[in-house]
CSV table of N, CA and C in Angstrom, one decimal:
chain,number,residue,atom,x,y,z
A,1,UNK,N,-31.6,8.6,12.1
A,1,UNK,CA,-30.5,9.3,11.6
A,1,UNK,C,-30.3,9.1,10.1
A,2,UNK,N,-30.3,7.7,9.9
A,2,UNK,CA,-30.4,7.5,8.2
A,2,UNK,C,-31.4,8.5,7.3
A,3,UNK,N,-32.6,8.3,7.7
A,3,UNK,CA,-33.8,8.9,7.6
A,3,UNK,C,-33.4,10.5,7.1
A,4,UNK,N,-32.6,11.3,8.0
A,4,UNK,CA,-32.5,12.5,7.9
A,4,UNK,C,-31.2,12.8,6.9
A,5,UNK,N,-30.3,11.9,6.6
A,5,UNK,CA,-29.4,11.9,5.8
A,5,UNK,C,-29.4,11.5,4.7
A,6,UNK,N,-30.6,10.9,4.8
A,6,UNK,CA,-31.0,10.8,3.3
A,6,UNK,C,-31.7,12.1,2.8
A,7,UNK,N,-32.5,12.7,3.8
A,7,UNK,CA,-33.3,13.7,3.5
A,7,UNK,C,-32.3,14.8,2.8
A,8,UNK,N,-31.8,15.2,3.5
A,8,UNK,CA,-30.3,16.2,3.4
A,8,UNK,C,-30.0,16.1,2.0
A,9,UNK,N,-29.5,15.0,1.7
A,9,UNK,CA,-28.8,14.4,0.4
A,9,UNK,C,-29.7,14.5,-1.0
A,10,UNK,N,-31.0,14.5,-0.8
A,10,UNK,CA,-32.3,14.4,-1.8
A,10,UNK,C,-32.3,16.0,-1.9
A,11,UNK,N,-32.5,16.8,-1.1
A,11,UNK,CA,-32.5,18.4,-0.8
A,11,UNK,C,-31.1,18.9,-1.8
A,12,UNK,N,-30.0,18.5,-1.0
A,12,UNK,CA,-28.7,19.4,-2.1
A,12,UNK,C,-28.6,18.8,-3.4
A,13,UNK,N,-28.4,17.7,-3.8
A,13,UNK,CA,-28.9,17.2,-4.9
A,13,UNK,C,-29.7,17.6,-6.1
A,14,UNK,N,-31.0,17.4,-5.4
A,14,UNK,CA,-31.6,18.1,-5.9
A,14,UNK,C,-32.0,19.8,-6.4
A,15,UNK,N,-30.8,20.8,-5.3
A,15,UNK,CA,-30.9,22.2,-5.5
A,15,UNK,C,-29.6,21.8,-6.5
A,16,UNK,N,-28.5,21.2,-6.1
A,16,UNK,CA,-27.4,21.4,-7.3
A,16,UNK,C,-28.0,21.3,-8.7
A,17,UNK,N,-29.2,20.3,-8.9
A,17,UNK,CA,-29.3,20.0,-10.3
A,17,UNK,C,-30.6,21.3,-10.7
A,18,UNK,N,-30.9,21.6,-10.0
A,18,UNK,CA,-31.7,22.8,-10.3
A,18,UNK,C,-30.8,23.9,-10.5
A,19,UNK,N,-29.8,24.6,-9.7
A,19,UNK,CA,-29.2,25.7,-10.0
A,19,UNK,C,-27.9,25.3,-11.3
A,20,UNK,N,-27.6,24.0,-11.5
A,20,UNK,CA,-26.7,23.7,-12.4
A,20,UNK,C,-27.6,23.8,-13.8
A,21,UNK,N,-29.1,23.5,-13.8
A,21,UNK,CA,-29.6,23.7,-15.5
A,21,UNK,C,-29.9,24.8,-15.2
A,22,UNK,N,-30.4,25.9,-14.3
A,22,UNK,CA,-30.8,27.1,-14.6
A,22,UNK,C,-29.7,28.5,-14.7
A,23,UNK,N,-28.5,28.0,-14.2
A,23,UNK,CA,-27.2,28.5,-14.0
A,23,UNK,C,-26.2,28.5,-14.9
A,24,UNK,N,-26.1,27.2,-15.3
A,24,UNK,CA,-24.9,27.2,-16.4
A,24,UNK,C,-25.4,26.1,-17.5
A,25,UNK,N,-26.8,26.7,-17.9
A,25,UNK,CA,-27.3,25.6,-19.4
A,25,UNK,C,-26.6,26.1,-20.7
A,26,UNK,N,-26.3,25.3,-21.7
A,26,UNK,CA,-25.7,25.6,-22.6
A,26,UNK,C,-26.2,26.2,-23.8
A,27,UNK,N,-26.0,27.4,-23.9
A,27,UNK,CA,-27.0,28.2,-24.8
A,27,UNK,C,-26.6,27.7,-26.1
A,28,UNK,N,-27.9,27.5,-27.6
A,28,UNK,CA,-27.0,27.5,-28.5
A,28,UNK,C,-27.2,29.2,-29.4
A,29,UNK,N,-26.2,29.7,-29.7
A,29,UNK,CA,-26.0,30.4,-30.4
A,29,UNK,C,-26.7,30.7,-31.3
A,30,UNK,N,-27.5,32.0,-31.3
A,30,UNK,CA,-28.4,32.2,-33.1
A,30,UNK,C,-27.9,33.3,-33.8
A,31,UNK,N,-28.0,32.9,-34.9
A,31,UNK,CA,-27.4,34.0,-36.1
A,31,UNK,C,-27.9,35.1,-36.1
A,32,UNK,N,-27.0,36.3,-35.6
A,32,UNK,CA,-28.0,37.6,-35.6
A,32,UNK,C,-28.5,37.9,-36.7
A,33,UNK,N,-28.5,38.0,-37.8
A,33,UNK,CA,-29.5,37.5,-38.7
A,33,UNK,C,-30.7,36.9,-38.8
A,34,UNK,N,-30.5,36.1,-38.4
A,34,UNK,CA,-32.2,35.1,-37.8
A,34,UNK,C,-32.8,35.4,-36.9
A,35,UNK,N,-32.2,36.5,-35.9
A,35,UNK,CA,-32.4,36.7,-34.6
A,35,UNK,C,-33.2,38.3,-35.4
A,36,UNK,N,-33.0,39.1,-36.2
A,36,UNK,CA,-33.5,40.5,-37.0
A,36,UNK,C,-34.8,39.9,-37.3
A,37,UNK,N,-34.7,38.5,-38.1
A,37,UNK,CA,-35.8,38.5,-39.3
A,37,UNK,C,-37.0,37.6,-38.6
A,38,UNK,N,-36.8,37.3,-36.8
A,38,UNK,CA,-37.4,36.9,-36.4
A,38,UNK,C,-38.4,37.8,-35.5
A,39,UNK,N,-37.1,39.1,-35.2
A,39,UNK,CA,-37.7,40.3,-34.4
A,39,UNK,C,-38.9,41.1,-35.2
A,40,UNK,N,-38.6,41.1,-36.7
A,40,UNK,CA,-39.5,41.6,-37.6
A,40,UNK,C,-40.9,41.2,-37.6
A,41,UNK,N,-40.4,39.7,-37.8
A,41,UNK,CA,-41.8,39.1,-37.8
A,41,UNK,C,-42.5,39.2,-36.6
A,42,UNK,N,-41.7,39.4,-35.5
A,42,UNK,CA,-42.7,39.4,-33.8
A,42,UNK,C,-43.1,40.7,-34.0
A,43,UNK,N,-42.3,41.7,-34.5
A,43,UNK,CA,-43.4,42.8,-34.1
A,43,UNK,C,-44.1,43.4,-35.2
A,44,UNK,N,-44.4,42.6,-36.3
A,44,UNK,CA,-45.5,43.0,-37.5
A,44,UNK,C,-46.4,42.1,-36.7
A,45,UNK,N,-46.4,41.0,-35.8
A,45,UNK,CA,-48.0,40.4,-35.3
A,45,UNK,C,-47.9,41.1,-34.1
A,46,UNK,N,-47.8,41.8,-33.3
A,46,UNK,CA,-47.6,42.3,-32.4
A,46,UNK,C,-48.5,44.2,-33.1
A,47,UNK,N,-48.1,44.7,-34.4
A,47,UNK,CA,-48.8,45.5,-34.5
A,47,UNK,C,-50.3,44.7,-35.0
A,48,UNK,N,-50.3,44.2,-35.7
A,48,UNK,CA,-51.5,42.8,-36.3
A,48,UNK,C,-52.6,43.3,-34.9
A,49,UNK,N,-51.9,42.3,-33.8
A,49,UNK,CA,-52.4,42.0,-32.6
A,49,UNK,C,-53.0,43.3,-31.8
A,50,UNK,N,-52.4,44.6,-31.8
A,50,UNK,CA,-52.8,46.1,-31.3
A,50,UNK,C,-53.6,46.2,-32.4
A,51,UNK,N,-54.2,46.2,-33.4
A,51,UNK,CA,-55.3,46.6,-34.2
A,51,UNK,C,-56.5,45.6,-34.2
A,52,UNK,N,-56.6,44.3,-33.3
A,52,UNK,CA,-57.2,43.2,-33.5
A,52,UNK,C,-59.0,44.0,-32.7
A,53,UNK,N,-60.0,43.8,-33.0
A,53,UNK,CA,-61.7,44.0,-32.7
A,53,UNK,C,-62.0,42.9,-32.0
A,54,UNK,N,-62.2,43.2,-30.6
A,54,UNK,CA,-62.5,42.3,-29.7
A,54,UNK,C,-64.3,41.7,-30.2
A,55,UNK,N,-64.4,40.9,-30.0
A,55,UNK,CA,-66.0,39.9,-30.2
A,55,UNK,C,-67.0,40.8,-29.2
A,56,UNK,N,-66.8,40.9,-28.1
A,56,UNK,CA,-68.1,41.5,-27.3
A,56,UNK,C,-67.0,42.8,-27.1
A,57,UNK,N,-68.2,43.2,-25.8
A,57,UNK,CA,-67.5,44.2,-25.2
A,57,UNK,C,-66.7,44.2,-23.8
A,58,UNK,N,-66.2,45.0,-23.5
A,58,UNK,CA,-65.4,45.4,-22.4
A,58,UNK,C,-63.8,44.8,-22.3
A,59,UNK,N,-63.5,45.3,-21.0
A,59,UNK,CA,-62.1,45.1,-20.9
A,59,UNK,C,-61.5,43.7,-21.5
A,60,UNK,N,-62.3,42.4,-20.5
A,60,UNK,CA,-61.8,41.3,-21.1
A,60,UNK,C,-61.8,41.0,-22.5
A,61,UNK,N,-63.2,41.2,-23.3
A,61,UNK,CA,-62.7,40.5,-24.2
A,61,UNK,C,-61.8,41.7,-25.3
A,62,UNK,N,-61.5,42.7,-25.0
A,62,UNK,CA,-60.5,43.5,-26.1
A,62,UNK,C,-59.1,42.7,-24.8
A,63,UNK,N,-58.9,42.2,-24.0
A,63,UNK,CA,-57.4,42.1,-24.1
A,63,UNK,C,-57.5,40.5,-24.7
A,64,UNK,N,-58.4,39.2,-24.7
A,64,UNK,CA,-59.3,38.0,-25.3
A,64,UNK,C,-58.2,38.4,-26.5
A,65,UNK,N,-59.4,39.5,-27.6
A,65,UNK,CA,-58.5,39.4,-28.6
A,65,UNK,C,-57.3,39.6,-29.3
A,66,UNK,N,-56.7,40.8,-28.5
A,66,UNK,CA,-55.6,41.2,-28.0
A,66,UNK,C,-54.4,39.9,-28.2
A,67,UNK,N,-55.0,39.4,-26.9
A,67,UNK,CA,-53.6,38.2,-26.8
A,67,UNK,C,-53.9,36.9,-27.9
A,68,UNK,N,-55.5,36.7,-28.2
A,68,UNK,CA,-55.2,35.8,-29.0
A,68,UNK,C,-54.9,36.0,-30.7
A,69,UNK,N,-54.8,37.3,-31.2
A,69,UNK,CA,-53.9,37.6,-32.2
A,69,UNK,C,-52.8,37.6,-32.2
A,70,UNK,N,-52.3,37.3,-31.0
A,70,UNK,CA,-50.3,37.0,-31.1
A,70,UNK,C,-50.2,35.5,-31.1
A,71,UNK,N,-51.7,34.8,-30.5
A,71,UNK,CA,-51.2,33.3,-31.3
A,71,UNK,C,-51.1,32.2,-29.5
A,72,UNK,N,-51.8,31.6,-29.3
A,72,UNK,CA,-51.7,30.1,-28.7
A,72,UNK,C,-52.4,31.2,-27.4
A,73,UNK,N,-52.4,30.6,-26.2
A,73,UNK,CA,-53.1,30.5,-25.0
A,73,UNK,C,-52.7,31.6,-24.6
A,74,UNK,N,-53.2,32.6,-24.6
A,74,UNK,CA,-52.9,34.1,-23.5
A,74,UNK,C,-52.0,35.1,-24.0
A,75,UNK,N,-51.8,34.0,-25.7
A,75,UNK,CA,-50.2,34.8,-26.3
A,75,UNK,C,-49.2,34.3,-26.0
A,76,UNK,N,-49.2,33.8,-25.4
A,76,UNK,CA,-48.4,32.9,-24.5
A,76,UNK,C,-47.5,32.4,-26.1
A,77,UNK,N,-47.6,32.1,-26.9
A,77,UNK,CA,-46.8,31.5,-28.0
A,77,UNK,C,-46.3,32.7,-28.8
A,78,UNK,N,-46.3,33.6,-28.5
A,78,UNK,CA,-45.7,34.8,-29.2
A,78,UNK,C,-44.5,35.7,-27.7
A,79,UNK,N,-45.0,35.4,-26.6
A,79,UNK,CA,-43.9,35.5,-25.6
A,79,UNK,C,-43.2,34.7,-25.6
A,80,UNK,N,-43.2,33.2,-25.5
A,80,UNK,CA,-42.1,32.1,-25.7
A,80,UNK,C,-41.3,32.3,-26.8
A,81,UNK,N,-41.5,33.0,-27.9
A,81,UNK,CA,-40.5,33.4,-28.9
A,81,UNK,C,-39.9,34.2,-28.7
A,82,UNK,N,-40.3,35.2,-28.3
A,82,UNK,CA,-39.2,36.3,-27.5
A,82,UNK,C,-38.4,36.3,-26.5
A,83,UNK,N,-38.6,35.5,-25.4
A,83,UNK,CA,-38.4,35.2,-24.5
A,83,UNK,C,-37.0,34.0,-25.6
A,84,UNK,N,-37.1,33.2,-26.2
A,84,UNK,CA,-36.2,32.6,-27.1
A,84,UNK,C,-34.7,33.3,-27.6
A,85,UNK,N,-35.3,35.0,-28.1
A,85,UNK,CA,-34.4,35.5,-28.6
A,85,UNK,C,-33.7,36.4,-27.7
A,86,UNK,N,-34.5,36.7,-26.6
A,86,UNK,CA,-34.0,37.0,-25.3
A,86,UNK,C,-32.8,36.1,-24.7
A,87,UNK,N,-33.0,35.0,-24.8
A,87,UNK,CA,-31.7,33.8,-24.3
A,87,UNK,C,-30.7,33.5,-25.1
A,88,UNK,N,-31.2,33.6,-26.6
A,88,UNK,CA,-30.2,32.7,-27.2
A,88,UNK,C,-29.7,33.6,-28.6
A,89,UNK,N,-30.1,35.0,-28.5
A,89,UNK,CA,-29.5,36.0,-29.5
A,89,UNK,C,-28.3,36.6,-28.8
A,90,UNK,N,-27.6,37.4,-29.9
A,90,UNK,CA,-26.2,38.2,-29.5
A,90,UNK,C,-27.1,39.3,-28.6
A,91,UNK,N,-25.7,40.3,-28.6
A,91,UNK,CA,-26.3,41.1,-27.2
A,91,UNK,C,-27.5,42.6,-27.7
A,92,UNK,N,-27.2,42.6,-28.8
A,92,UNK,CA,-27.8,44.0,-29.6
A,92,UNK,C,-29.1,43.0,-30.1
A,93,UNK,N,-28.8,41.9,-30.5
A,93,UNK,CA,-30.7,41.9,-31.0
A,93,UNK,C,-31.6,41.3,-29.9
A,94,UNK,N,-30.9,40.8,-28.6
A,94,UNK,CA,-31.6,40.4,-27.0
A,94,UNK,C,-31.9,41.1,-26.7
A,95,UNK,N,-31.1,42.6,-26.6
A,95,UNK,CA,-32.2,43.9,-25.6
A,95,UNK,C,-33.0,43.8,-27.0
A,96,UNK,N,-33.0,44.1,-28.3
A,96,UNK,CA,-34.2,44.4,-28.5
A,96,UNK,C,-35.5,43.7,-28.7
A,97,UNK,N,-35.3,42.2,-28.4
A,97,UNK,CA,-36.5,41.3,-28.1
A,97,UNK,C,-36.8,41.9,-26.8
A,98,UNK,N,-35.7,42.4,-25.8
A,98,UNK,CA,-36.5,42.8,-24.7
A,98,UNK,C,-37.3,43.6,-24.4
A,99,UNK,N,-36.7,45.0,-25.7
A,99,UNK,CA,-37.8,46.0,-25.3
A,99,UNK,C,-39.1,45.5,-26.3
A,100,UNK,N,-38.7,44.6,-27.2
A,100,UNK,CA,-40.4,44.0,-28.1
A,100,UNK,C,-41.1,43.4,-27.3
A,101,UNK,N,-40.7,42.6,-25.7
A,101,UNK,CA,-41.7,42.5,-24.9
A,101,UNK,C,-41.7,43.4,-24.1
A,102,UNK,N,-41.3,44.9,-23.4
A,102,UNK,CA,-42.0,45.5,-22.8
A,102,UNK,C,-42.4,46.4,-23.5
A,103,UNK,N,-42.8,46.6,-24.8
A,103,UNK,CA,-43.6,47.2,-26.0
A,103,UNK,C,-44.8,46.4,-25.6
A,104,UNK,N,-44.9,44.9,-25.9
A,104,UNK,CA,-46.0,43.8,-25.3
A,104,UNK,C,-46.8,44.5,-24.5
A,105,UNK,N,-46.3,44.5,-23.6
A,105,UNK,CA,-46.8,44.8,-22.0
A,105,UNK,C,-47.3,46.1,-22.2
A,106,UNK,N,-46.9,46.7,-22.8
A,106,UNK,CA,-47.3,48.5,-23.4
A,106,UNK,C,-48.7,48.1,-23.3
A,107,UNK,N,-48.6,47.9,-25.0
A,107,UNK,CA,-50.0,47.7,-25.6
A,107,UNK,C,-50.7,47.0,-24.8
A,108,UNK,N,-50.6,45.9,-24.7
A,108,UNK,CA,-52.0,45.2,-23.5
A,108,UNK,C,-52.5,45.9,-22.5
A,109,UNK,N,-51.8,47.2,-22.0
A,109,UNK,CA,-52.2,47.8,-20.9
A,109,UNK,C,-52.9,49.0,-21.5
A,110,UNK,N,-52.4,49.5,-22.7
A,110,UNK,CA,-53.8,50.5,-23.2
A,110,UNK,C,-54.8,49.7,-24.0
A,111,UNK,N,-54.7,48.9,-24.1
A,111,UNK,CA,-55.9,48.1,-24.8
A,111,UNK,C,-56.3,48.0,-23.5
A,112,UNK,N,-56.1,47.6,-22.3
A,112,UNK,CA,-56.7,47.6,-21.2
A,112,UNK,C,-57.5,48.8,-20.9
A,113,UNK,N,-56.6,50.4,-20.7
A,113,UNK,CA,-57.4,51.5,-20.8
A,113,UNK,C,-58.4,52.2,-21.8
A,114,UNK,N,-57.9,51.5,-23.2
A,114,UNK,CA,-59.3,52.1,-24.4
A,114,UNK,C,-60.3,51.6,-24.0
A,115,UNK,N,-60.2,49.7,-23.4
A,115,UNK,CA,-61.9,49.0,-23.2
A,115,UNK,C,-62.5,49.6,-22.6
A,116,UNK,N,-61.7,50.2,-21.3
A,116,UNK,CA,-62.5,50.3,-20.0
A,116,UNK,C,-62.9,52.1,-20.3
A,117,UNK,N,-61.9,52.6,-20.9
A,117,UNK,CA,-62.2,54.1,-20.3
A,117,UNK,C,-62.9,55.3,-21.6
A,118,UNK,N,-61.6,55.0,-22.8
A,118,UNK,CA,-62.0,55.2,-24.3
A,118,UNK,C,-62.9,55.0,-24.8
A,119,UNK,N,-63.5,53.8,-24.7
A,119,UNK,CA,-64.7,53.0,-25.9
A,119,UNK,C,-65.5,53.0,-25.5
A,120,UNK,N,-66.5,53.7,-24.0
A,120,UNK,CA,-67.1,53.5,-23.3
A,120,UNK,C,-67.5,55.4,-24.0
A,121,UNK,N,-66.6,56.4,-23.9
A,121,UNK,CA,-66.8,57.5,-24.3
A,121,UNK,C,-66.9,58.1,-25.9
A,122,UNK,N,-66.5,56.8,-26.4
A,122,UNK,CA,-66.2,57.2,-27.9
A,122,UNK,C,-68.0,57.1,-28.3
A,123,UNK,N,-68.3,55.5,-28.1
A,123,UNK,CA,-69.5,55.2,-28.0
A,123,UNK,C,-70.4,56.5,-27.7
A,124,UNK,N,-70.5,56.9,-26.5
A,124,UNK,CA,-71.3,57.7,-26.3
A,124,UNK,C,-71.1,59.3,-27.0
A,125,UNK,N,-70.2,59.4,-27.7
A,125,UNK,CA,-69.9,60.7,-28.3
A,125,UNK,C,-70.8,60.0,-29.8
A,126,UNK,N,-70.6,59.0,-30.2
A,126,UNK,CA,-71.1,58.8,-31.5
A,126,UNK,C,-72.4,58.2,-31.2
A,127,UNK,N,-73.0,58.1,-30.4
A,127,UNK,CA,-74.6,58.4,-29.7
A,127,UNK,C,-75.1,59.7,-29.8
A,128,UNK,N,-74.1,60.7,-29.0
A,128,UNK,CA,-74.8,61.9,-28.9
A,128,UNK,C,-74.9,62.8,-30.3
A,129,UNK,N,-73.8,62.1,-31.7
A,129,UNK,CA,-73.9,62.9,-32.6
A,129,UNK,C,-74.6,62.7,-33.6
A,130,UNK,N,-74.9,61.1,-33.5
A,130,UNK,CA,-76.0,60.5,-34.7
A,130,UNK,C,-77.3,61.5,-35.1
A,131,UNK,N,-77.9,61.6,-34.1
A,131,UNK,CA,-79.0,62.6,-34.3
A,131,UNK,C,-78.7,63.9,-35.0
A,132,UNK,N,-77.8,64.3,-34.9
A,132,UNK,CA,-77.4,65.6,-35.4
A,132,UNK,C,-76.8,65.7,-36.5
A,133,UNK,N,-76.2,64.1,-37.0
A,133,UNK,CA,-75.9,64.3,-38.3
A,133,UNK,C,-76.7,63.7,-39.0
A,134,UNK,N,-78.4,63.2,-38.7
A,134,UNK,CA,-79.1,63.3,-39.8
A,134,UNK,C,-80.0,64.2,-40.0
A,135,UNK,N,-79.4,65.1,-39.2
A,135,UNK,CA,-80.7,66.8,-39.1
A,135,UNK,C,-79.9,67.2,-40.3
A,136,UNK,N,-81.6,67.4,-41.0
A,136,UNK,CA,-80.9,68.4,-42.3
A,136,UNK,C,-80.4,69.7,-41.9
A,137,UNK,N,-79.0,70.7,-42.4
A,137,UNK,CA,-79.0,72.1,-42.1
A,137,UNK,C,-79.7,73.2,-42.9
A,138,UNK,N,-79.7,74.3,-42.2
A,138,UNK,CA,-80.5,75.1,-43.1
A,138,UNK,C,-79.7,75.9,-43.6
């Protein structure tokens, strides 16, 4: 009986202290100002990042370069900043960190469709024209 009342007690305990830091943590406030000149900077690497030349070919490594021009593991350090200004900006520059990450999400998914579907055709369009543009005309 102890056994199980202890169990009980470790369980709510432990859900209060989970829903108490993810429920009511104390945000600190950022200057919507800092919160603009931070949005700026995320999305000048963010266009940086959509113009980046993958090392080989195919899907993987154009999204490879993709995410590692926004910076740390997967990009992963250019989401955690937004994700930042998402939590702790006023309410006009939070949606627009929000829509700067589903802009994110944009781009990595046509960099996903130029690897696979675009570059595959472009390629072969500038295969089929090489010959032809070193034929002299008459």
């Amino acid at each position: 009986m102890i056994f199980f009342a202890v169990l009980v007690w470790v369980t709510i305990s432990g859900a209060v202290q989970i829903l108490a830091e993810g429920l009511f943590a104390r945000r600190v406030p950022r200057d919507a100002q800092a919160c603009r000149g931070e949005l700026v900077s995320l999305r000048a690497r963010l266009a940086d990042a959509s113009l980046a030349h993958p090392d080989g070919t195919g899907e993987l490594a154009a999204v490879r370069a993709f995410r590692a021009a926004l910076g740390g593991e997967a990009g992963r350090a250019w989401d955690i900043r937004v994700q930042e200004l998402i939590d702790g900006c006023p309410a006009a520059e939070s949606s627009a960190a929000y829509a700067l990450a589903r802009l994110r999400a944009a781009h990595e998914a046509m960099t996903r469709i130029d690897a696979h579907e675009v570059a595959p055709a472009r390629d072969a369009h500038h295969k089929a024209i090489a010959p032809l543009a070193s034929t002299p005309r008459p």
